[in-house]
Structure formats: structure tokens, C-alpha cells
CSV table of N, CA and C in Angstrom, one decimal:
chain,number,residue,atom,x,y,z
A,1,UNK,N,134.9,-107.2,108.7
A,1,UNK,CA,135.7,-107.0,109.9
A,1,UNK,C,137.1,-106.7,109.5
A,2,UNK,N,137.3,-105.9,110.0
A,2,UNK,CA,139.0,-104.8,109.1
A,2,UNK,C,140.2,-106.2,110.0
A,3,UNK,N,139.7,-106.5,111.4
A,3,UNK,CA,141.1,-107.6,112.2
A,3,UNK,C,141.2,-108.7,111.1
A,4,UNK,N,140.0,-109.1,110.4
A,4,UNK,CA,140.3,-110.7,109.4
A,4,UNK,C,141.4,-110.2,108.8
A,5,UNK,N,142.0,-109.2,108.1
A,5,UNK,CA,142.9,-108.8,107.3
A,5,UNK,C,144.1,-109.7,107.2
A,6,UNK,N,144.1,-109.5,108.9
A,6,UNK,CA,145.7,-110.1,109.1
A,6,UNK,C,145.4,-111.5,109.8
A,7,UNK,N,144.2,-112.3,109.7
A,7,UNK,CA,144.0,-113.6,109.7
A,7,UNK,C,144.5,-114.7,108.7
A,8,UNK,N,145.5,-116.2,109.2
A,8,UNK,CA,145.6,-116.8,108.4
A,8,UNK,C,145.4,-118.1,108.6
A,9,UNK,N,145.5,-119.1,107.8
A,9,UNK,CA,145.4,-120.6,108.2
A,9,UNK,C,145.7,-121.3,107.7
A,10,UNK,N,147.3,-121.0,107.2
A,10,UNK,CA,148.0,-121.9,106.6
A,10,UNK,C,148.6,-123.0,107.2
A,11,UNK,N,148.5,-124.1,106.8
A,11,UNK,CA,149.0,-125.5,107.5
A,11,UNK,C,150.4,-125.4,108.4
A,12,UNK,N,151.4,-125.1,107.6
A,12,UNK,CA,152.9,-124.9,107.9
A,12,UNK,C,152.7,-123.3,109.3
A,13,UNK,N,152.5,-122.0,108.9
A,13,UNK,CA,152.2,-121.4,110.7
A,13,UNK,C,151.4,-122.0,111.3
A,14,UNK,N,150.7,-122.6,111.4
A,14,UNK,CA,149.8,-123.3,112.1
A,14,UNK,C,150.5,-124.5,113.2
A,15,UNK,N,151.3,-124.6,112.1
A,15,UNK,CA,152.2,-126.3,112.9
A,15,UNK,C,153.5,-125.0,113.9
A,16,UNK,N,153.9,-123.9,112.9
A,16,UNK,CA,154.8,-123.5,113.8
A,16,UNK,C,154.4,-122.7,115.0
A,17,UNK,N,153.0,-122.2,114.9
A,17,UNK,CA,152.5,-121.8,115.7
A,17,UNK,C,151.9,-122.5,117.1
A,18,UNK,N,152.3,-123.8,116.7
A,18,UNK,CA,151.5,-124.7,118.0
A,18,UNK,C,152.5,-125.2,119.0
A,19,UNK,N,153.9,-124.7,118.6
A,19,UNK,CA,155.4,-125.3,119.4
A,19,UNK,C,155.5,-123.8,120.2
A,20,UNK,N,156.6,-124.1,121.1
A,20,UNK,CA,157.2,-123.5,121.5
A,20,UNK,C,158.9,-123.8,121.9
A,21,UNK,N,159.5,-123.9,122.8
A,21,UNK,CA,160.8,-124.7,123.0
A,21,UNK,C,160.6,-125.5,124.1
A,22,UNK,N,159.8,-125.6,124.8
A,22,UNK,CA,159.0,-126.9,125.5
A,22,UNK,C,158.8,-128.0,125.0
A,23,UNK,N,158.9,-129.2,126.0
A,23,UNK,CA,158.1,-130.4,125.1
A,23,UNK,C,156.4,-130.3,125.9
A,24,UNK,N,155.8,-129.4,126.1
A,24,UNK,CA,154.6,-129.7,126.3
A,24,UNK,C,153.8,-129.8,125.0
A,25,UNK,N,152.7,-131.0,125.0
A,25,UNK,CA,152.4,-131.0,124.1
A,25,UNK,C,151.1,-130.2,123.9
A,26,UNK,N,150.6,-129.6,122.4
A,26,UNK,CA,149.8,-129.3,121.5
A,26,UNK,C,148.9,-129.9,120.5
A,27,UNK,N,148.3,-128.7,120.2
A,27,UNK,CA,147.6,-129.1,119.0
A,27,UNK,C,147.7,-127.9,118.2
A,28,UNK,N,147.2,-128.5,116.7
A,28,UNK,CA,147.5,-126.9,115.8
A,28,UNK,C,146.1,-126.3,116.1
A,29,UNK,N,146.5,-124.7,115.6
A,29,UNK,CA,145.0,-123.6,116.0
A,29,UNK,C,144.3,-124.3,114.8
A,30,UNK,N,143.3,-123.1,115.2
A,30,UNK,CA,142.1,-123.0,114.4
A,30,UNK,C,143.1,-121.9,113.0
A,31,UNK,N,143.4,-120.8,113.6
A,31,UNK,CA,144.3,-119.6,112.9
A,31,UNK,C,145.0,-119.0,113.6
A,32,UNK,N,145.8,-118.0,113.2
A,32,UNK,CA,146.4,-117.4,113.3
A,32,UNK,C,146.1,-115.9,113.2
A,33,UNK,N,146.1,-115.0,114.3
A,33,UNK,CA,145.9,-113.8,113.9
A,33,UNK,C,146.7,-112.4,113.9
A,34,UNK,N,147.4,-111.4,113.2
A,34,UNK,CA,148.5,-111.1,113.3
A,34,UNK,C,148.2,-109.6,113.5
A,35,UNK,N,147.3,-109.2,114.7
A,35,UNK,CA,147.0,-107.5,114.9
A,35,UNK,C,148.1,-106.3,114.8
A,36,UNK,N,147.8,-105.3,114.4
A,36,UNK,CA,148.4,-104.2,114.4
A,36,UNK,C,147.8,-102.9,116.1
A,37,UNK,N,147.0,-103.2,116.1
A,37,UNK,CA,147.0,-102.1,116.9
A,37,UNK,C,146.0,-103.1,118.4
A,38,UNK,N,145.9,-102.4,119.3
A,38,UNK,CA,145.3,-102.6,120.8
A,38,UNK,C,143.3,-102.9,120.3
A,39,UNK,N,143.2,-101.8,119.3
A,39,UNK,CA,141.7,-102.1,119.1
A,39,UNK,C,141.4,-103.1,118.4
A,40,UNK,N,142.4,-103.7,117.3
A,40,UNK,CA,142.1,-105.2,116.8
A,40,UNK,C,141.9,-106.3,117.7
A,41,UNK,N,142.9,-106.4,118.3
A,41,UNK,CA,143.0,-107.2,119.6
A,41,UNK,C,141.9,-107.5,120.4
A,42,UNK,N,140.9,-106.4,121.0
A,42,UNK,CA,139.8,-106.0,121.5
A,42,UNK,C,138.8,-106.5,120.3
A,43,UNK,N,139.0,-106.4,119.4
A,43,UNK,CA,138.0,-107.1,118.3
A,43,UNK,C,138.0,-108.7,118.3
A,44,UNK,N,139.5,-109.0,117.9
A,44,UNK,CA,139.4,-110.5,118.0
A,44,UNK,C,138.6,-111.4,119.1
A,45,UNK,N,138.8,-110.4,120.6
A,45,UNK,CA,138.9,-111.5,121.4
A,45,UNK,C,137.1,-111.3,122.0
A,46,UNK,N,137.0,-110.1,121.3
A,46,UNK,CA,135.1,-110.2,120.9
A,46,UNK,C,134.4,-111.1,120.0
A,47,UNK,N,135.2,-111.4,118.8
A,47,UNK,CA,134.7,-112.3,118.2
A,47,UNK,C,135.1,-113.8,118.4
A,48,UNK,N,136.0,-114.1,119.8
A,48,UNK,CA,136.1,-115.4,119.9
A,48,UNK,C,135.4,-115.6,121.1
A,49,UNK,N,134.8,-114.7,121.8
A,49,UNK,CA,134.1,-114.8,122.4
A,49,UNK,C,132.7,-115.4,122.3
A,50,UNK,N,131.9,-114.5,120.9
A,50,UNK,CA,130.8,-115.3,120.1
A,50,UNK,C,131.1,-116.2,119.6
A,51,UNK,N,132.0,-117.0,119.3
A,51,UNK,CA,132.0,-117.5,118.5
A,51,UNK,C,132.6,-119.2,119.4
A,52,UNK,N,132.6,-118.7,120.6
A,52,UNK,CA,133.3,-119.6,121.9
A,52,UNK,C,134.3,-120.4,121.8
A,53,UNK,N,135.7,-119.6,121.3
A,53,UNK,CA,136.5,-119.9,120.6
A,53,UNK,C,137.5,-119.6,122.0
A,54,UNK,N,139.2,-120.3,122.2
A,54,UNK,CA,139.8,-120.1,123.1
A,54,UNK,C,140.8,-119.0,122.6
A,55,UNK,N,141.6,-119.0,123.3
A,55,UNK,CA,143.1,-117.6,122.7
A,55,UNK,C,144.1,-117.9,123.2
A,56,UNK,N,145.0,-117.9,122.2
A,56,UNK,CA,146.3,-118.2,123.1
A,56,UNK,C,147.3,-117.1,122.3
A,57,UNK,N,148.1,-116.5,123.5
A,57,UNK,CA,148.9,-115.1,123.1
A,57,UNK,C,150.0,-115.7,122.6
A,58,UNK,N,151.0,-114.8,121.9
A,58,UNK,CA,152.1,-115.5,121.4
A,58,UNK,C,152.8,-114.2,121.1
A,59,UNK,N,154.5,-114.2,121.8
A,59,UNK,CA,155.2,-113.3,121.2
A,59,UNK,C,155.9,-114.2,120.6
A,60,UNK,N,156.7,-114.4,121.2
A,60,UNK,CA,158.6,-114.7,120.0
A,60,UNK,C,158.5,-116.3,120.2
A,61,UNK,N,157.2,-116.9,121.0
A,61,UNK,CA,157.1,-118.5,120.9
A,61,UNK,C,159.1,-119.0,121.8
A,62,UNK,N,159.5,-118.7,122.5
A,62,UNK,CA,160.5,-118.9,123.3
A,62,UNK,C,160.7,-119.3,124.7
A,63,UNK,N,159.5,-119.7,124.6
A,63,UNK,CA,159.2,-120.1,126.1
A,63,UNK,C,159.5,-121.5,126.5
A,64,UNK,N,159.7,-121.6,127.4
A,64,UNK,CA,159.7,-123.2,127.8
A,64,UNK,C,158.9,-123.5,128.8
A,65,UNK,N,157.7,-123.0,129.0
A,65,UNK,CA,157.0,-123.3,130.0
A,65,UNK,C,155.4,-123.6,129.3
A,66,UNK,N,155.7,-123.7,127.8
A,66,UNK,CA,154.6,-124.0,127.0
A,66,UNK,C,152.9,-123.0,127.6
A,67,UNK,N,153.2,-122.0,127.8
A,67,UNK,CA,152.6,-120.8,127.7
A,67,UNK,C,151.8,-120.1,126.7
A,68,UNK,N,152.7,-120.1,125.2
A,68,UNK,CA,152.2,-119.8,124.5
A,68,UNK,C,151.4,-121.0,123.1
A,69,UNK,N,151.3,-122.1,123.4
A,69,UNK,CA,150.9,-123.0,123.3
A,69,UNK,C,149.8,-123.4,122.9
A,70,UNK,N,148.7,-123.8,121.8
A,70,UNK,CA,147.3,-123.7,121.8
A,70,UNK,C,147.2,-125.2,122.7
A,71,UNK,N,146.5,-125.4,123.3
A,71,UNK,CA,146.1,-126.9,124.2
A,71,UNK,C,144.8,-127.2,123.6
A,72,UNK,N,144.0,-126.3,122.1
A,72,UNK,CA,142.4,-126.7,121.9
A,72,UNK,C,142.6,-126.3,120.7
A,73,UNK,N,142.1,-127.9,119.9
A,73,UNK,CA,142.1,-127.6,118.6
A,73,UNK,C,141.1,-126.0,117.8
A,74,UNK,N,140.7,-125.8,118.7
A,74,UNK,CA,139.3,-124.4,119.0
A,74,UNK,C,140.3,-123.0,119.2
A,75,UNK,N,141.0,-123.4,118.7
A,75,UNK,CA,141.7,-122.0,119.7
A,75,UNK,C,141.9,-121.0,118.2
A,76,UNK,N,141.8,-119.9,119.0
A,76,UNK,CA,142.8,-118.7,118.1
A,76,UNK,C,144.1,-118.6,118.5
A,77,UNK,N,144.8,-118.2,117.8
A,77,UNK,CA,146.6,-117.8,118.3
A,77,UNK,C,146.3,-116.7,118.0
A,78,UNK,N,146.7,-115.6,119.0
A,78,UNK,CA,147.0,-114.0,118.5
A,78,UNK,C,148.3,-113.7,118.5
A,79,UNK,N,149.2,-113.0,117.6
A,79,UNK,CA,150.4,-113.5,117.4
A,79,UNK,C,150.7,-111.4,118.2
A,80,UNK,N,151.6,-111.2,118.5
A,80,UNK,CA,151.9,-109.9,119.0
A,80,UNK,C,153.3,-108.9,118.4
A,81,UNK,N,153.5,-110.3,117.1
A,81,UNK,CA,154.8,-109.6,116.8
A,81,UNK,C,154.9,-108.6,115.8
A,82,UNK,N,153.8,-107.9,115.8
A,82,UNK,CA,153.2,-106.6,114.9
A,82,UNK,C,153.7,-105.3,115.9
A,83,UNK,N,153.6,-105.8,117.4
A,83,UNK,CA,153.6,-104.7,118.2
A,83,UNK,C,155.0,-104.7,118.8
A,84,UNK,N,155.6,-104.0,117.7
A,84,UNK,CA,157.1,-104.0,117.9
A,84,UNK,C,157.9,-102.3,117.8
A,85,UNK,N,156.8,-101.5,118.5
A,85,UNK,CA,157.4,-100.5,118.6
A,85,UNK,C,158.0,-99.8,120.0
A,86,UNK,N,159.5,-99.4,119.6
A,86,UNK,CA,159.8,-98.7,121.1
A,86,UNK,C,159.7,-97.1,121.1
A,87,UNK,N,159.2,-96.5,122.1
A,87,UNK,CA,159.7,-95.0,122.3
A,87,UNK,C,160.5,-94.5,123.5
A,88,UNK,N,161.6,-94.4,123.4
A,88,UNK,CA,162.1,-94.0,124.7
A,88,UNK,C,161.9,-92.5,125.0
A,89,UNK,N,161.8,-92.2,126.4
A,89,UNK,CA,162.0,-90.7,126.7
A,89,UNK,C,163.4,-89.8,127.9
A,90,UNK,N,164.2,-90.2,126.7
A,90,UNK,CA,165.4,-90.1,128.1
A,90,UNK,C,165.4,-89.0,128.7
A,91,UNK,N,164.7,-88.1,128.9
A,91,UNK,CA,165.2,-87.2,129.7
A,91,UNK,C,164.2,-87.8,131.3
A,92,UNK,N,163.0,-88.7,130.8
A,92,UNK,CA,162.2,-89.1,132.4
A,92,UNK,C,162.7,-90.5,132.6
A,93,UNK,N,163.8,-91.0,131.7
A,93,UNK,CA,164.3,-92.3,132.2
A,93,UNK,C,163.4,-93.7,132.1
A,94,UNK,N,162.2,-93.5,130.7
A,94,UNK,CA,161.1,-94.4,130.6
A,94,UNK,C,160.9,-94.5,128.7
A,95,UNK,N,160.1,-96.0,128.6
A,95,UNK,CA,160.4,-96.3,127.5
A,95,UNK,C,158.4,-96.8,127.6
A,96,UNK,N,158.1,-96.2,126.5
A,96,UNK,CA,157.2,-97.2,125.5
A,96,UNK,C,157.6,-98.1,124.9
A,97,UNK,N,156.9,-99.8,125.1
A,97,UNK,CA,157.4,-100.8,124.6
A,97,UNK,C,156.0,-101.5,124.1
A,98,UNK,N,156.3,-102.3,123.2
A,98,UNK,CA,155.4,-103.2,122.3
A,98,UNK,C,155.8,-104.1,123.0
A,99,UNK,N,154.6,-105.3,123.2
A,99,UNK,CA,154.8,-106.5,123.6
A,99,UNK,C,155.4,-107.2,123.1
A,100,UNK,N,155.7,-106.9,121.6
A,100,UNK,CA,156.3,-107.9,120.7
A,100,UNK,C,157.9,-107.7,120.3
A,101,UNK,N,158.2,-106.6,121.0
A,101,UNK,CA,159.7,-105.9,121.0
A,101,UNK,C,161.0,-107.1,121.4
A,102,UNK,N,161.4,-107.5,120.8
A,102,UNK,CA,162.7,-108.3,121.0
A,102,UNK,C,163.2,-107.7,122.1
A,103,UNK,N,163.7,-108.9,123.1
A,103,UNK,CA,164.3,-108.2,124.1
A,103,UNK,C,165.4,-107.6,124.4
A,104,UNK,N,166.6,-108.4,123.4
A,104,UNK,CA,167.9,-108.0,123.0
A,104,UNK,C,168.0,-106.4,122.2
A,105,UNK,N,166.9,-106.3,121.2
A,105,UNK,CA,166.7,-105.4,120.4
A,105,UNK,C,166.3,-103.7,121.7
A,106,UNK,N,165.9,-104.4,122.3
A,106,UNK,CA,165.1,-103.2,123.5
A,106,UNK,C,166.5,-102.7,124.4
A,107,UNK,N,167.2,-103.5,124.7
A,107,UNK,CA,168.3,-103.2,125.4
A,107,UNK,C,169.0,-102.7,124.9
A,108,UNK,N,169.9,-103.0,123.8
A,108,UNK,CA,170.5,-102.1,122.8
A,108,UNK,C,169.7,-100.9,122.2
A,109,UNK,N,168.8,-100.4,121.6
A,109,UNK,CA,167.9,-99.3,121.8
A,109,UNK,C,168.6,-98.8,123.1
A,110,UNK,N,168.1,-99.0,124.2
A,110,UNK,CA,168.4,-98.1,125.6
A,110,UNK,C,169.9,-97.8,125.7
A,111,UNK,N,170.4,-98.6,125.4
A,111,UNK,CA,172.1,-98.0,125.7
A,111,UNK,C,172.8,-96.9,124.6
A,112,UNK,N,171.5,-96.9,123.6
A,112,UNK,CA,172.2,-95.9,122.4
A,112,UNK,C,171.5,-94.1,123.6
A,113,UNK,N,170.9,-94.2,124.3
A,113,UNK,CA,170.8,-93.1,125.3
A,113,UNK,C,171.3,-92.9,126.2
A,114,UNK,N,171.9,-94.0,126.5
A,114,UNK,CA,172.7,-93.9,127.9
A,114,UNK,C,172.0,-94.6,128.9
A,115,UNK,N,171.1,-95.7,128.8
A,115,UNK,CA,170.0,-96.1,129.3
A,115,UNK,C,170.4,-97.8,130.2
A,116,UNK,N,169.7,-98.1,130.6
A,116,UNK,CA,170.0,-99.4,130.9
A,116,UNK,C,168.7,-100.4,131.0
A,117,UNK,N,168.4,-101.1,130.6
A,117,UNK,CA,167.6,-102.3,131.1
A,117,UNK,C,167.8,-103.3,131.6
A,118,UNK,N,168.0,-103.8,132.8
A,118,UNK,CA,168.6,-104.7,133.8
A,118,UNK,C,167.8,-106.4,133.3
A,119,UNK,N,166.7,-106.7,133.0
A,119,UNK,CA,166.6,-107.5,132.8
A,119,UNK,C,166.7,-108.5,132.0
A,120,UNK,N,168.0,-109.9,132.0
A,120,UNK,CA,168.7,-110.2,130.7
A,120,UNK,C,168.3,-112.0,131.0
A,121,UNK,N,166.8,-111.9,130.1
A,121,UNK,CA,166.6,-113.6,130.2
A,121,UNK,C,167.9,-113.9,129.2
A,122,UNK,N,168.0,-115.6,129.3
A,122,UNK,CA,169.1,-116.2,128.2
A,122,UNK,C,168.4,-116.1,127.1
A,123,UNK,N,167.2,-115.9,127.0
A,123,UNK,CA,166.9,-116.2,125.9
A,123,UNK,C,166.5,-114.5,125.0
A,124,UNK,N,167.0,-113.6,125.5
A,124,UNK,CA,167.6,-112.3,125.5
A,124,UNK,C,167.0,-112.1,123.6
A,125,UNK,N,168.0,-112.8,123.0
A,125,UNK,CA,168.0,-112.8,121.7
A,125,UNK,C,166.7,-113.4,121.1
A,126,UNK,N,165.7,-114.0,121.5
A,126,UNK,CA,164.5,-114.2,120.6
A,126,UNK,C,163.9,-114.3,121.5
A,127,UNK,N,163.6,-113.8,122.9
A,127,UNK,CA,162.5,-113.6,123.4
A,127,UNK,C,162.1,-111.9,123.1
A,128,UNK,N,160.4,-111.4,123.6
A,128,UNK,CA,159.9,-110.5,123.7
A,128,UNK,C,159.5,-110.3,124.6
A,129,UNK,N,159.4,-108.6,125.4
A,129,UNK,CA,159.0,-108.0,126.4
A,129,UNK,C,157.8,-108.7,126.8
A,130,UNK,N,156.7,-108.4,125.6
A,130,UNK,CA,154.9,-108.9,126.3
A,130,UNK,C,155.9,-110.6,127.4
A,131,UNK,N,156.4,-111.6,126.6
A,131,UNK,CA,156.5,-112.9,127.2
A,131,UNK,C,157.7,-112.8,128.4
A,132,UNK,N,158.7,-111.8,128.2
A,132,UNK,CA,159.3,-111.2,129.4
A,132,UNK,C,158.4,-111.5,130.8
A,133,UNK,N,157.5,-110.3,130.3
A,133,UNK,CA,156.3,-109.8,131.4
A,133,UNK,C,155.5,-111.2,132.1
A,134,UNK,N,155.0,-111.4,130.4
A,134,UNK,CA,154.1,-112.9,131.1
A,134,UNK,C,155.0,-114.1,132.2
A,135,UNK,N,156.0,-114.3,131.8
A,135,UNK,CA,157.0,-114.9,132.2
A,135,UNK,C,157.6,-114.9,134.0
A,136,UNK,N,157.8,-113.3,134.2
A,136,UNK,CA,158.5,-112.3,135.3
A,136,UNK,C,159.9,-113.0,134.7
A,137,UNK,N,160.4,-112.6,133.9
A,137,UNK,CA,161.8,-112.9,133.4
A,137,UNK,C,162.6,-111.7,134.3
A,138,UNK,N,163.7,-112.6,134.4
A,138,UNK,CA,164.5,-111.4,135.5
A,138,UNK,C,166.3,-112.1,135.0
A,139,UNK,N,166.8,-113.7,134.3
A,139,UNK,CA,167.9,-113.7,134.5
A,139,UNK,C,169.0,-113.1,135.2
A,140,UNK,N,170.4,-113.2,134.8
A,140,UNK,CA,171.5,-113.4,136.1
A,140,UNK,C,171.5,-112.4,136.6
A,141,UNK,N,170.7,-111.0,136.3
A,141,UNK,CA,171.2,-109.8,136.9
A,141,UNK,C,169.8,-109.7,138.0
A,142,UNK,N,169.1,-110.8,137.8
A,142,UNK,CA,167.7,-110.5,138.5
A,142,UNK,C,167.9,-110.2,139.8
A,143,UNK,N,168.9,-110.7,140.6
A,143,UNK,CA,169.6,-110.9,142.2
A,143,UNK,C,169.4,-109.5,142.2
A,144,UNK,N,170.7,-108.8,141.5
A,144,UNK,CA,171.0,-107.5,142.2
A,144,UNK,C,170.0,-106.7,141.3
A,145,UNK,N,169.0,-106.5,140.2
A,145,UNK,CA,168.3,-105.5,140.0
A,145,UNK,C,167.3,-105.7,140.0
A,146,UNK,N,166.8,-106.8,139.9
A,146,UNK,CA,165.1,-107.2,140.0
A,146,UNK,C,164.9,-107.9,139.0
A,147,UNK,N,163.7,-108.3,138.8
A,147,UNK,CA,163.3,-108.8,137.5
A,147,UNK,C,162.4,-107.7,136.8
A,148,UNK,N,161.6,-108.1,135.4
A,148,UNK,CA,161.0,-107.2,134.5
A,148,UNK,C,159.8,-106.7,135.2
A,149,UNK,N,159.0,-107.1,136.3
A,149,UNK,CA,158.0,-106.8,136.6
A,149,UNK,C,158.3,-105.0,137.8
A,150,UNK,N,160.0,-105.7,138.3
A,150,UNK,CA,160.7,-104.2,138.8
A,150,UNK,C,160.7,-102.9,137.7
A,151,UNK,N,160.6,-103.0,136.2
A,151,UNK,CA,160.7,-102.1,135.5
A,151,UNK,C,159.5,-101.7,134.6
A,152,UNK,N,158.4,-102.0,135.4
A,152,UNK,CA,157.0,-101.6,134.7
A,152,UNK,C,156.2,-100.5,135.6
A,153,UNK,N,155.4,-99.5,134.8
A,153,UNK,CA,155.2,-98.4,135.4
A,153,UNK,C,153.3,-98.6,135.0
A,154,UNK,N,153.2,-99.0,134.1
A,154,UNK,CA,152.0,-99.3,133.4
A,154,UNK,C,151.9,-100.2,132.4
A,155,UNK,N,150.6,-100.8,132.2
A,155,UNK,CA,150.1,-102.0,130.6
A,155,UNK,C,148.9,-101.7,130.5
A,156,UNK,N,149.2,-101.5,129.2
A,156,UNK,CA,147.9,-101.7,128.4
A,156,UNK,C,147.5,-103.3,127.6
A,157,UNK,N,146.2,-103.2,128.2
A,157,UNK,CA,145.8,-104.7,127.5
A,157,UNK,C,144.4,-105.4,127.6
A,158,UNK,N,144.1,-106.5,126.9
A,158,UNK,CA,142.7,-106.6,126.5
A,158,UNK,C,141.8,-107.9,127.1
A,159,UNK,N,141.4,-107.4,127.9
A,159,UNK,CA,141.1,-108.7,129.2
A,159,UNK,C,139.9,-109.9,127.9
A,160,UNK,N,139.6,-110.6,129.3
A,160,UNK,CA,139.2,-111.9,128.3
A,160,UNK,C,137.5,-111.7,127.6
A,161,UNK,N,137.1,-110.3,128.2
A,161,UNK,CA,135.9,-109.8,127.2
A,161,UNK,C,136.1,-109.1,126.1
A,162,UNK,N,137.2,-108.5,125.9
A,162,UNK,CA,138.0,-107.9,125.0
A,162,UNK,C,137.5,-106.4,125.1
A,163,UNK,N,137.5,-106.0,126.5
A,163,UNK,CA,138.0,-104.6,127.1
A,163,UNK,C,139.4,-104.0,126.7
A,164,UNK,N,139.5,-103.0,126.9
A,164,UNK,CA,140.8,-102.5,126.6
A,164,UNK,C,140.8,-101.9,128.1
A,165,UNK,N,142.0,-102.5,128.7
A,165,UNK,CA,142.3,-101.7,130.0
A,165,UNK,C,144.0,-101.3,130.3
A,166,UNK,N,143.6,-100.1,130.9
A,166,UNK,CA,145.3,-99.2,130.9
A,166,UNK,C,145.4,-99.5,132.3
């Protein structure tokens, strides 16, 4: 299976992968999985499906609402920080984003176009868009421009049979 590639289960990510910046408490995964593309993804969460294993997503681990968290020693982590590519298209005023895209990193991108992305969690600097999203992160400018869910047009993503849906 080509997804084991980027499977791991080393003790030390394992422990870092079970925190977040919450005090909710955890437990360490089973592994760690570090996909490159949307069809891995769809693989994994097929084979933790047989294999009746839990999933817990993970971008930039910045959360404080212990979200990204395993709560079952049974669990997979799928980590998202592979999917870190942006494409902007300035002339339609819209960006292809990776889930795993730094948020700070995305906003500066956009202003090298003349662009803007309004939504500025504090945690700007080590959070990612996917946990943005999961989140509805909108910080101080959320009042006057919305939050991140105001700046979404489409997602792609891999429901819990491991469909891929746009």
C-alpha cells in the first residue's frame, strides 16, 4: 500500500502528536500518517475503517480547543502538513489552498498580488487554513469582514468512508 510510505511510529511524534495548546487531555496514537495527495487520504481512512481504527486530523496542532487531539489509544493521526500548496489567480480574485498552508504564510502570499485575506486568528503564525476552517477562525478583523468560512468558495475532502467529495 503506496499511503504506508509516509507512516510512522516513533515514540517522541507520537507524544508530540497527542498535544495540542490545550490542556485537554490525550493519549498517544497508534501512528502517525503524513499523506501527500487527497487519494492517500481516501486510502488511509479506508484502511482504518477495516481495520476499526479512529482518525484524528491534524494541521499545525495550534488549537486550543483540543480538536486535533487523539482521545483513543486506537487512533490514527493524519497529519495535513504535506498539503501546503497555494495557487493564487489574481485576475478572479481566488486562491487554491492546502489545508496545511500556514496562515501567516497565505496572507503574505496574497499581498505579494495585491490581494487580501481578512481573516487574522492570533495564532496567524502557526496555525493552518484546513484548522482555520475547522475552527471558523475569524480574529479581530472578523467584526468588519467575516470570518474564514466568509472566504470559501469550495472543499475538497474525505468523509469518514474515505470518499473523496468536492
Amino acid at each position: 500500500m503506496d499511503f504506508m510510505k509516509n507512516y510512522i511510529t516513533d515514540i517522541d511524534k507520537r507524544i508530540e502528536f497527542s498535544k495540542d495548546y490545550s490542556l485537554c487531555e490525550s493519549v498517544l496514537p497508534e501512528g502517525i500518517f503524513f499523506p501527500e495527495t487527497t487519494e492517500e487520504v481516501s486510502e488511509i481512512v479506508k484502511e482504518a475503517v477495516l481495520k476499526n481504527k479512529t482518525i484524528t486530523v491534524r494541521g499545525g496542532g495550534s488549537g486550543v480547543v483540543g480538536g486535533c487531539i487523539p482521545s483513543d489509544i486506537n487512533t490514527y493521526v493524519i497529519s495535513l502538513e504535506k498539503f501546503n500548496k497555494i495557487q493564487i489567480f489574481e485576475n478572479d480574485f481566488i486562491a487554491r489552498v492546502g489545508a496545511g498552508v500556514n496562515t501567516l504564510e497565505f496572507q503574505n502570499e496574497c499581498r505579494k498580488f495585491g490581494l487580501f485575506f481578512p481573516p487574522d486568528p492570533s495564532s496567524a503564525d502557526i496555525s493552518t487554513i484546513g484548522g482555520n476552517i475547522a475552527c471558523g477562525a475569524g480574529g479581530m478583523r472578523g467584526f468588519r469582514y467575516g470570518t474564514v468560512k466568509d472566504y470559501i468558495l469550495s472543499v475538497e475532502f474525505v468523509d469518514g468512508k474515505g470518499n473523496i467529495v468536492r
